């Protein structure tokens, strides 16, 4: 009964409304440069099994298609070290905090959170810490996926619920900020196929169903759940872009592979 109740809350996740406590609009000034973070999910369709060193191919007999992916972001912590123009040494340490919670649609997300004002100068390091607290999600999971699992027997609805605190960290070194009104965006990319690395197809075929749904959670199909959570903690990458305030197009920065940790 507890599992079924929890599933009903999760299936209503897209209807939940979170009120942000941040003051992004107050922090943005058109004459300043700002730094923000965006989170997105990639590779929504893939075959199974997924191997760590292999890319997913076209859809085959055993496959997963995700059509919904959400993450509750409770807060973002911004830390930076600004070098002195005189000595060339770190002279100013800055720290800002942005508070949510914010429900992020990872499959259709253009939301940039944080939007911290950057003082012109040369930064030795800019670090972002993204936190998702279970307390803010309430009865819903912090991280939620839903879609379909297809095998030789047909198609089955599949749901993944991660109901625990999550934590991502990303950093960018050697950043020069001019007075040319530049926005920097750090995009955290979550590859959904890599969440299923080392998940055995036989375990999915034999998984218990809850009201016809292949539910993967802390109390349903726990072996698969633990594998997915382990992958979730370690598999994400960051990608940085920048643009001028009066430019409609973002310009590529650089790619950086970075493993995440769970706090």
mmCIF file of C-alpha atoms in Angstrom:
data_model
loop_
_atom_site.group_PDB
_atom_site.id
_atom_site.type_symbol
_atom_site.label_atom_id
_atom_site.label_comp_id
_atom_site.label_asym_id
_atom_site.label_seq_id
_atom_site.Cartn_x
_atom_site.Cartn_y
_atom_site.Cartn_z
ATOM 1 C CA UNK A 1 0.000 0.000 0.000
ATOM 2 C CA UNK A 2 2.877 2.374 0.841
ATOM 3 C CA UNK A 3 4.522 1.701 -2.518
ATOM 4 C CA UNK A 4 1.276 2.202 -4.448
ATOM 5 C CA UNK A 5 0.602 5.493 -2.644
ATOM 6 C CA UNK A 6 4.117 6.670 -3.377
ATOM 7 C CA UNK A 7 3.718 5.777 -7.035
ATOM 8 C CA UNK A 8 0.477 7.753 -7.303
ATOM 9 C CA UNK A 9 2.224 10.826 -5.948
ATOM 10 C CA UNK A 10 5.086 10.326 -8.421
ATOM 11 C CA UNK A 11 2.758 9.969 -11.399
ATOM 12 C CA UNK A 12 1.320 13.377 -10.469
ATOM 13 C CA UNK A 13 4.775 14.932 -10.412
ATOM 14 C CA UNK A 14 4.283 16.999 -13.544
ATOM 15 C CA UNK A 15 1.343 18.774 -11.903
ATOM 16 C CA UNK A 16 3.358 19.904 -8.878
ATOM 17 C CA UNK A 17 4.177 23.599 -8.566
ATOM 18 C CA UNK A 18 7.302 24.786 -6.779
ATOM 19 C CA UNK A 19 7.663 28.432 -5.803
ATOM 20 C CA UNK A 20 11.199 29.744 -6.217
ATOM 21 C CA UNK A 21 12.674 31.818 -3.415
ATOM 22 C CA UNK A 22 15.417 33.283 -5.642
ATOM 23 C CA UNK A 23 15.588 36.883 -6.776
ATOM 24 C CA UNK A 24 17.094 36.279 -10.211
ATOM 25 C CA UNK A 25 15.548 39.335 -11.842
ATOM 26 C CA UNK A 26 16.877 41.595 -9.097
ATOM 27 C CA UNK A 27 20.388 40.172 -9.514
ATOM 28 C CA UNK A 28 20.564 40.706 -13.301
ATOM 29 C CA UNK A 29 21.738 44.043 -14.615
ATOM 30 C CA UNK A 30 22.105 44.528 -18.374
ATOM 31 C CA UNK A 31 25.477 46.210 -17.838
ATOM 32 C CA UNK A 32 26.873 43.294 -15.822
ATOM 33 C CA UNK A 33 28.097 39.832 -16.762
ATOM 34 C CA UNK A 34 26.199 36.945 -15.196
ATOM 35 C CA UNK A 35 26.896 33.248 -14.606
ATOM 36 C CA UNK A 36 24.174 30.596 -14.420
ATOM 37 C CA UNK A 37 23.553 26.870 -14.584
ATOM 38 C CA UNK A 38 21.270 24.787 -16.784
ATOM 39 C CA UNK A 39 20.562 21.048 -16.517
ATOM 40 C CA UNK A 40 19.460 18.829 -19.398
ATOM 41 C CA UNK A 41 18.996 15.124 -20.145
ATOM 42 C CA UNK A 42 20.230 13.455 -23.341
ATOM 43 C CA UNK A 43 19.829 10.082 -25.088
ATOM 44 C CA UNK A 44 16.181 9.364 -24.326
ATOM 45 C CA UNK A 45 15.991 6.272 -26.593
ATOM 46 C CA UNK A 46 18.482 3.404 -26.474
ATOM 47 C CA UNK A 47 18.906 -0.348 -26.684
ATOM 48 C CA UNK A 48 19.818 -2.717 -23.878
ATOM 49 C CA UNK A 49 22.113 -3.791 -22.413
ATOM 50 C CA UNK A 50 24.139 -0.588 -22.112
ATOM 51 C CA UNK A 51 27.874 -1.124 -21.787
ATOM 52 C CA UNK A 52 30.109 1.494 -20.166
ATOM 53 C CA UNK A 53 32.467 1.724 -23.148
ATOM 54 C CA UNK A 54 29.799 1.487 -25.871
ATOM 55 C CA UNK A 55 27.335 3.916 -27.386
ATOM 56 C CA UNK A 56 23.691 2.969 -27.707
ATOM 57 C CA UNK A 57 22.492 1.936 -31.167
ATOM 58 C CA UNK A 58 19.128 2.091 -32.900
ATOM 59 C CA UNK A 59 16.060 0.780 -31.113
ATOM 60 C CA UNK A 60 16.041 -3.043 -31.083
ATOM 61 C CA UNK A 61 14.047 -5.757 -29.300
ATOM 62 C CA UNK A 62 15.093 -4.705 -25.761
ATOM 63 C CA UNK A 63 15.009 -0.959 -25.403
ATOM 64 C CA UNK A 64 13.932 1.960 -23.235
ATOM 65 C CA UNK A 65 12.343 5.223 -24.301
ATOM 66 C CA UNK A 66 12.075 7.983 -21.693
ATOM 67 C CA UNK A 67 9.366 10.590 -22.275
ATOM 68 C CA UNK A 68 9.517 12.383 -18.912
ATOM 69 C CA UNK A 69 12.489 13.414 -16.752
ATOM 70 C CA UNK A 70 12.362 15.808 -13.794
ATOM 71 C CA UNK A 71 14.786 16.981 -11.128
ATOM 72 C CA UNK A 72 14.025 19.075 -8.054
ATOM 73 C CA UNK A 73 16.762 21.683 -7.575
ATOM 74 C CA UNK A 74 16.777 23.011 -4.024
ATOM 75 C CA UNK A 75 19.653 25.421 -4.347
ATOM 76 C CA UNK A 76 22.807 26.469 -6.146
ATOM 77 C CA UNK A 77 25.959 27.604 -4.401
ATOM 78 C CA UNK A 78 28.338 29.828 -6.373
ATOM 79 C CA UNK A 79 31.984 30.208 -5.313
ATOM 80 C CA UNK A 80 34.671 32.151 -7.180
ATOM 81 C CA UNK A 81 38.214 33.459 -6.743
ATOM 82 C CA UNK A 82 39.008 36.768 -8.451
ATOM 83 C CA UNK A 83 42.664 37.543 -9.093
ATOM 84 C CA UNK A 84 44.137 40.906 -8.205
ATOM 85 C CA UNK A 85 44.983 42.952 -11.295
ATOM 86 C CA UNK A 86 48.023 44.270 -9.393
ATOM 87 C CA UNK A 87 49.619 41.192 -7.815
ATOM 88 C CA UNK A 88 48.143 38.464 -10.023
ATOM 89 C CA UNK A 89 47.246 36.504 -6.887
ATOM 90 C CA UNK A 90 43.822 35.482 -5.577
ATOM 91 C CA UNK A 91 42.597 38.517 -3.707
ATOM 92 C CA UNK A 92 38.828 38.175 -3.454
ATOM 93 C CA UNK A 93 36.798 35.083 -2.577
ATOM 94 C CA UNK A 94 33.117 35.339 -3.448
ATOM 95 C CA UNK A 95 30.195 33.174 -2.457
ATOM 96 C CA UNK A 96 26.536 33.477 -3.429
ATOM 97 C CA UNK A 97 23.585 31.192 -2.878
ATOM 98 C CA UNK A 98 20.439 30.733 -4.940
ATOM 99 C CA UNK A 99 17.461 29.068 -3.296
ATOM 100 C CA UNK A 100 14.623 27.136 -4.919
ATOM 101 C CA UNK A 101 13.099 24.704 -4.944
ATOM 102 C CA UNK A 102 12.686 24.588 -8.702
ATOM 103 C CA UNK A 103 11.175 21.718 -10.666
ATOM 104 C CA UNK A 104 13.353 21.266 -13.762
ATOM 105 C CA UNK A 105 12.000 19.532 -16.852
ATOM 106 C CA UNK A 106 15.184 17.891 -18.108
ATOM 107 C CA UNK A 107 13.750 17.029 -21.539
ATOM 108 C CA UNK A 108 12.497 20.475 -22.445
ATOM 109 C CA UNK A 109 14.468 22.874 -20.333
ATOM 110 C CA UNK A 110 15.556 26.387 -21.221
ATOM 111 C CA UNK A 111 15.621 27.513 -17.600
ATOM 112 C CA UNK A 112 18.916 28.982 -16.403
ATOM 113 C CA UNK A 113 19.185 29.148 -12.623
ATOM 114 C CA UNK A 114 21.492 31.184 -10.463
ATOM 115 C CA UNK A 115 22.270 34.165 -12.704
ATOM 116 C CA UNK A 116 25.005 35.420 -10.385
ATOM 117 C CA UNK A 117 26.503 38.818 -11.238
ATOM 118 C CA UNK A 118 30.199 38.569 -12.121
ATOM 119 C CA UNK A 119 32.550 41.436 -11.360
ATOM 120 C CA UNK A 120 34.879 42.190 -14.317
ATOM 121 C CA UNK A 121 38.322 40.629 -13.974
ATOM 122 C CA UNK A 122 40.243 37.354 -14.249
ATOM 123 C CA UNK A 123 38.878 34.391 -12.265
ATOM 124 C CA UNK A 124 41.202 31.599 -11.236
ATOM 125 C CA UNK A 125 38.202 29.344 -10.620
ATOM 126 C CA UNK A 126 34.408 29.443 -10.666
ATOM 127 C CA UNK A 127 32.619 26.594 -8.889
ATOM 128 C CA UNK A 128 28.933 25.671 -8.853
ATOM 129 C CA UNK A 129 27.268 23.239 -6.472
ATOM 130 C CA UNK A 130 23.748 22.096 -7.337
ATOM 131 C CA UNK A 131 21.692 20.536 -4.543
ATOM 132 C CA UNK A 132 18.424 18.630 -4.615
ATOM 133 C CA UNK A 133 16.885 17.907 -1.191
ATOM 134 C CA UNK A 134 14.285 15.217 -0.642
ATOM 135 C CA UNK A 135 12.639 17.477 1.931
ATOM 136 C CA UNK A 136 11.772 19.961 -0.832
ATOM 137 C CA UNK A 137 10.291 17.230 -3.028
ATOM 138 C CA UNK A 138 7.888 16.128 -0.282
ATOM 139 C CA UNK A 139 6.140 12.907 -1.287
ATOM 140 C CA UNK A 140 7.594 13.135 -4.789
ATOM 141 C CA UNK A 141 11.069 11.912 -5.742
ATOM 142 C CA UNK A 142 13.972 14.307 -6.236
ATOM 143 C CA UNK A 143 14.746 12.637 -9.573
ATOM 144 C CA UNK A 144 11.999 11.085 -11.695
ATOM 145 C CA UNK A 145 11.911 9.251 -15.029
ATOM 146 C CA UNK A 146 8.983 7.689 -16.856
ATOM 147 C CA UNK A 147 8.730 5.978 -20.215
ATOM 148 C CA UNK A 148 8.394 2.539 -21.779
ATOM 149 C CA UNK A 149 10.427 -0.646 -21.677
ATOM 150 C CA UNK A 150 10.174 -2.845 -24.778
ATOM 151 C CA UNK A 151 11.165 -6.505 -25.043
ATOM 152 C CA UNK A 152 10.020 -9.566 -26.993
ATOM 153 C CA UNK A 153 6.883 -9.784 -24.849
ATOM 154 C CA UNK A 154 5.754 -6.253 -25.683
ATOM 155 C CA UNK A 155 5.875 -2.793 -24.104
ATOM 156 C CA UNK A 156 5.645 -2.010 -20.375
ATOM 157 C CA UNK A 157 5.490 1.384 -18.618
ATOM 158 C CA UNK A 158 8.667 2.012 -16.611
ATOM 159 C CA UNK A 159 9.311 4.536 -13.823
ATOM 160 C CA UNK A 160 12.484 5.429 -11.921
ATOM 161 C CA UNK A 161 12.176 7.338 -8.632
ATOM 162 C CA UNK A 162 15.235 8.535 -6.694
ATOM 163 C CA UNK A 163 13.945 9.645 -3.305
ATOM 164 C CA UNK A 164 17.118 10.883 -1.634
ATOM 165 C CA UNK A 165 19.263 14.009 -1.531
ATOM 166 C CA UNK A 166 21.356 14.561 -4.673
ATOM 167 C CA UNK A 167 24.365 16.791 -5.238
ATOM 168 C CA UNK A 168 26.271 17.907 -8.344
ATOM 169 C CA UNK A 169 29.430 19.961 -8.532
ATOM 170 C CA UNK A 170 31.044 21.589 -11.547
ATOM 171 C CA UNK A 171 33.841 24.095 -11.960
ATOM 172 C CA UNK A 172 35.442 26.239 -14.630
ATOM 173 C CA UNK A 173 38.995 27.550 -14.361
ATOM 174 C CA UNK A 174 40.725 30.551 -15.900
ATOM 175 C CA UNK A 175 37.680 32.664 -16.728
ATOM 176 C CA UNK A 176 38.161 36.218 -17.969
ATOM 177 C CA UNK A 177 35.145 38.496 -17.579
ATOM 178 C CA UNK A 178 35.204 41.758 -19.489
ATOM 179 C CA UNK A 179 32.781 44.668 -19.252
ATOM 180 C CA UNK A 180 31.149 43.584 -22.526
ATOM 181 C CA UNK A 181 27.965 42.254 -20.896
ATOM 182 C CA UNK A 182 28.706 38.531 -21.308
ATOM 183 C CA UNK A 183 26.565 35.722 -19.900
ATOM 184 C CA UNK A 184 28.273 32.434 -18.974
ATOM 185 C CA UNK A 185 26.158 29.295 -18.746
ATOM 186 C CA UNK A 186 27.336 25.984 -17.290
ATOM 187 C CA UNK A 187 25.155 23.201 -18.735
ATOM 188 C CA UNK A 188 25.136 19.955 -16.763
ATOM 189 C CA UNK A 189 24.323 17.108 -19.148
ATOM 190 C CA UNK A 190 22.843 13.862 -17.850
ATOM 191 C CA UNK A 191 23.035 10.929 -20.295
ATOM 192 C CA UNK A 192 19.978 8.792 -19.603
ATOM 193 C CA UNK A 193 21.316 5.706 -21.383
ATOM 194 C CA UNK A 194 24.363 5.672 -19.096
ATOM 195 C CA UNK A 195 22.082 5.433 -16.062
ATOM 196 C CA UNK A 196 21.325 1.866 -17.199
ATOM 197 C CA UNK A 197 24.961 0.726 -17.489
ATOM 198 C CA UNK A 198 25.335 -2.756 -15.896
ATOM 199 C CA UNK A 199 21.564 -3.259 -15.620
ATOM 200 C CA UNK A 200 20.860 -6.853 -16.698
ATOM 201 C CA UNK A 201 18.064 -7.258 -19.243
ATOM 202 C CA UNK A 202 17.054 -10.495 -17.505
ATOM 203 C CA UNK A 203 16.500 -8.534 -14.284
ATOM 204 C CA UNK A 204 14.255 -6.067 -16.109
ATOM 205 C CA UNK A 205 12.271 -8.919 -17.669
ATOM 206 C CA UNK A 206 11.813 -10.522 -14.241
ATOM 207 C CA UNK A 207 11.116 -7.253 -12.390
ATOM 208 C CA UNK A 208 8.065 -6.908 -10.150
ATOM 209 C CA UNK A 209 5.293 -4.674 -11.477
ATOM 210 C CA UNK A 210 3.238 -2.213 -9.433
ATOM 211 C CA UNK A 211 -0.182 -1.724 -11.015
ATOM 212 C CA UNK A 212 1.322 -2.774 -14.351
ATOM 213 C CA UNK A 213 4.290 -0.392 -14.027
ATOM 214 C CA UNK A 214 7.929 -1.524 -13.852
ATOM 215 C CA UNK A 215 8.772 0.651 -10.853
ATOM 216 C CA UNK A 216 12.434 1.119 -9.913
ATOM 217 C CA UNK A 217 12.707 2.738 -6.480
ATOM 218 C CA UNK A 218 14.217 2.332 -3.031
ATOM 219 C CA UNK A 219 11.563 -0.255 -2.119
ATOM 220 C CA UNK A 220 10.740 -1.809 -5.501
ATOM 221 C CA UNK A 221 13.221 -3.762 -7.645
ATOM 222 C CA UNK A 222 15.948 -2.523 -5.318
ATOM 223 C CA UNK A 223 18.845 -4.260 -7.070
ATOM 224 C CA UNK A 224 18.162 -2.394 -10.301
ATOM 225 C CA UNK A 225 17.535 0.785 -8.316
ATOM 226 C CA UNK A 226 20.930 0.669 -6.614
ATOM 227 C CA UNK A 227 22.696 0.243 -9.961
ATOM 228 C CA UNK A 228 20.807 3.199 -11.440
ATOM 229 C CA UNK A 229 21.544 5.382 -8.396
ATOM 230 C CA UNK A 230 25.251 4.517 -8.545
ATOM 231 C CA UNK A 231 25.310 5.547 -12.201
ATOM 232 C CA UNK A 232 23.296 8.680 -11.446
ATOM 233 C CA UNK A 233 25.855 9.786 -8.871
ATOM 234 C CA UNK A 234 28.753 9.490 -11.310
ATOM 235 C CA UNK A 235 27.512 10.083 -14.847
ATOM 236 C CA UNK A 236 27.126 13.697 -15.838
ATOM 237 C CA UNK A 237 29.165 16.143 -17.878
ATOM 238 C CA UNK A 238 29.387 19.906 -18.069
ATOM 239 C CA UNK A 239 29.364 22.083 -21.138
ATOM 240 C CA UNK A 240 29.966 25.819 -21.056
ATOM 241 C CA UNK A 241 28.511 28.511 -23.320
ATOM 242 C CA UNK A 242 28.618 32.294 -23.387
ATOM 243 C CA UNK A 243 26.828 35.094 -25.201
ATOM 244 C CA UNK A 244 26.524 38.861 -25.166
ATOM 245 C CA UNK A 245 23.349 40.293 -23.664
ATOM 246 C CA UNK A 246 22.302 41.666 -27.070
ATOM 247 C CA UNK A 247 23.135 38.416 -28.921
ATOM 248 C CA UNK A 248 20.364 35.898 -29.611
ATOM 249 C CA UNK A 249 22.837 33.039 -30.150
ATOM 250 C CA UNK A 250 24.956 31.245 -27.566
ATOM 251 C CA UNK A 251 28.607 30.570 -28.368
ATOM 252 C CA UNK A 252 30.350 27.344 -27.448
ATOM 253 C CA UNK A 253 32.839 27.362 -24.621
ATOM 254 C CA UNK A 254 34.502 24.037 -23.925
ATOM 255 C CA UNK A 255 33.549 20.497 -22.981
ATOM 256 C CA UNK A 256 34.612 19.077 -19.651
ATOM 257 C CA UNK A 257 34.037 15.550 -18.361
ATOM 258 C CA UNK A 258 33.393 15.637 -14.638
ATOM 259 C CA UNK A 259 32.147 12.988 -12.248
ATOM 260 C CA UNK A 260 29.557 13.991 -9.718
ATOM 261 C CA UNK A 261 29.315 13.045 -6.069
ATOM 262 C CA UNK A 262 26.344 12.442 -3.852
ATOM 263 C CA UNK A 263 26.416 14.345 -0.596
#
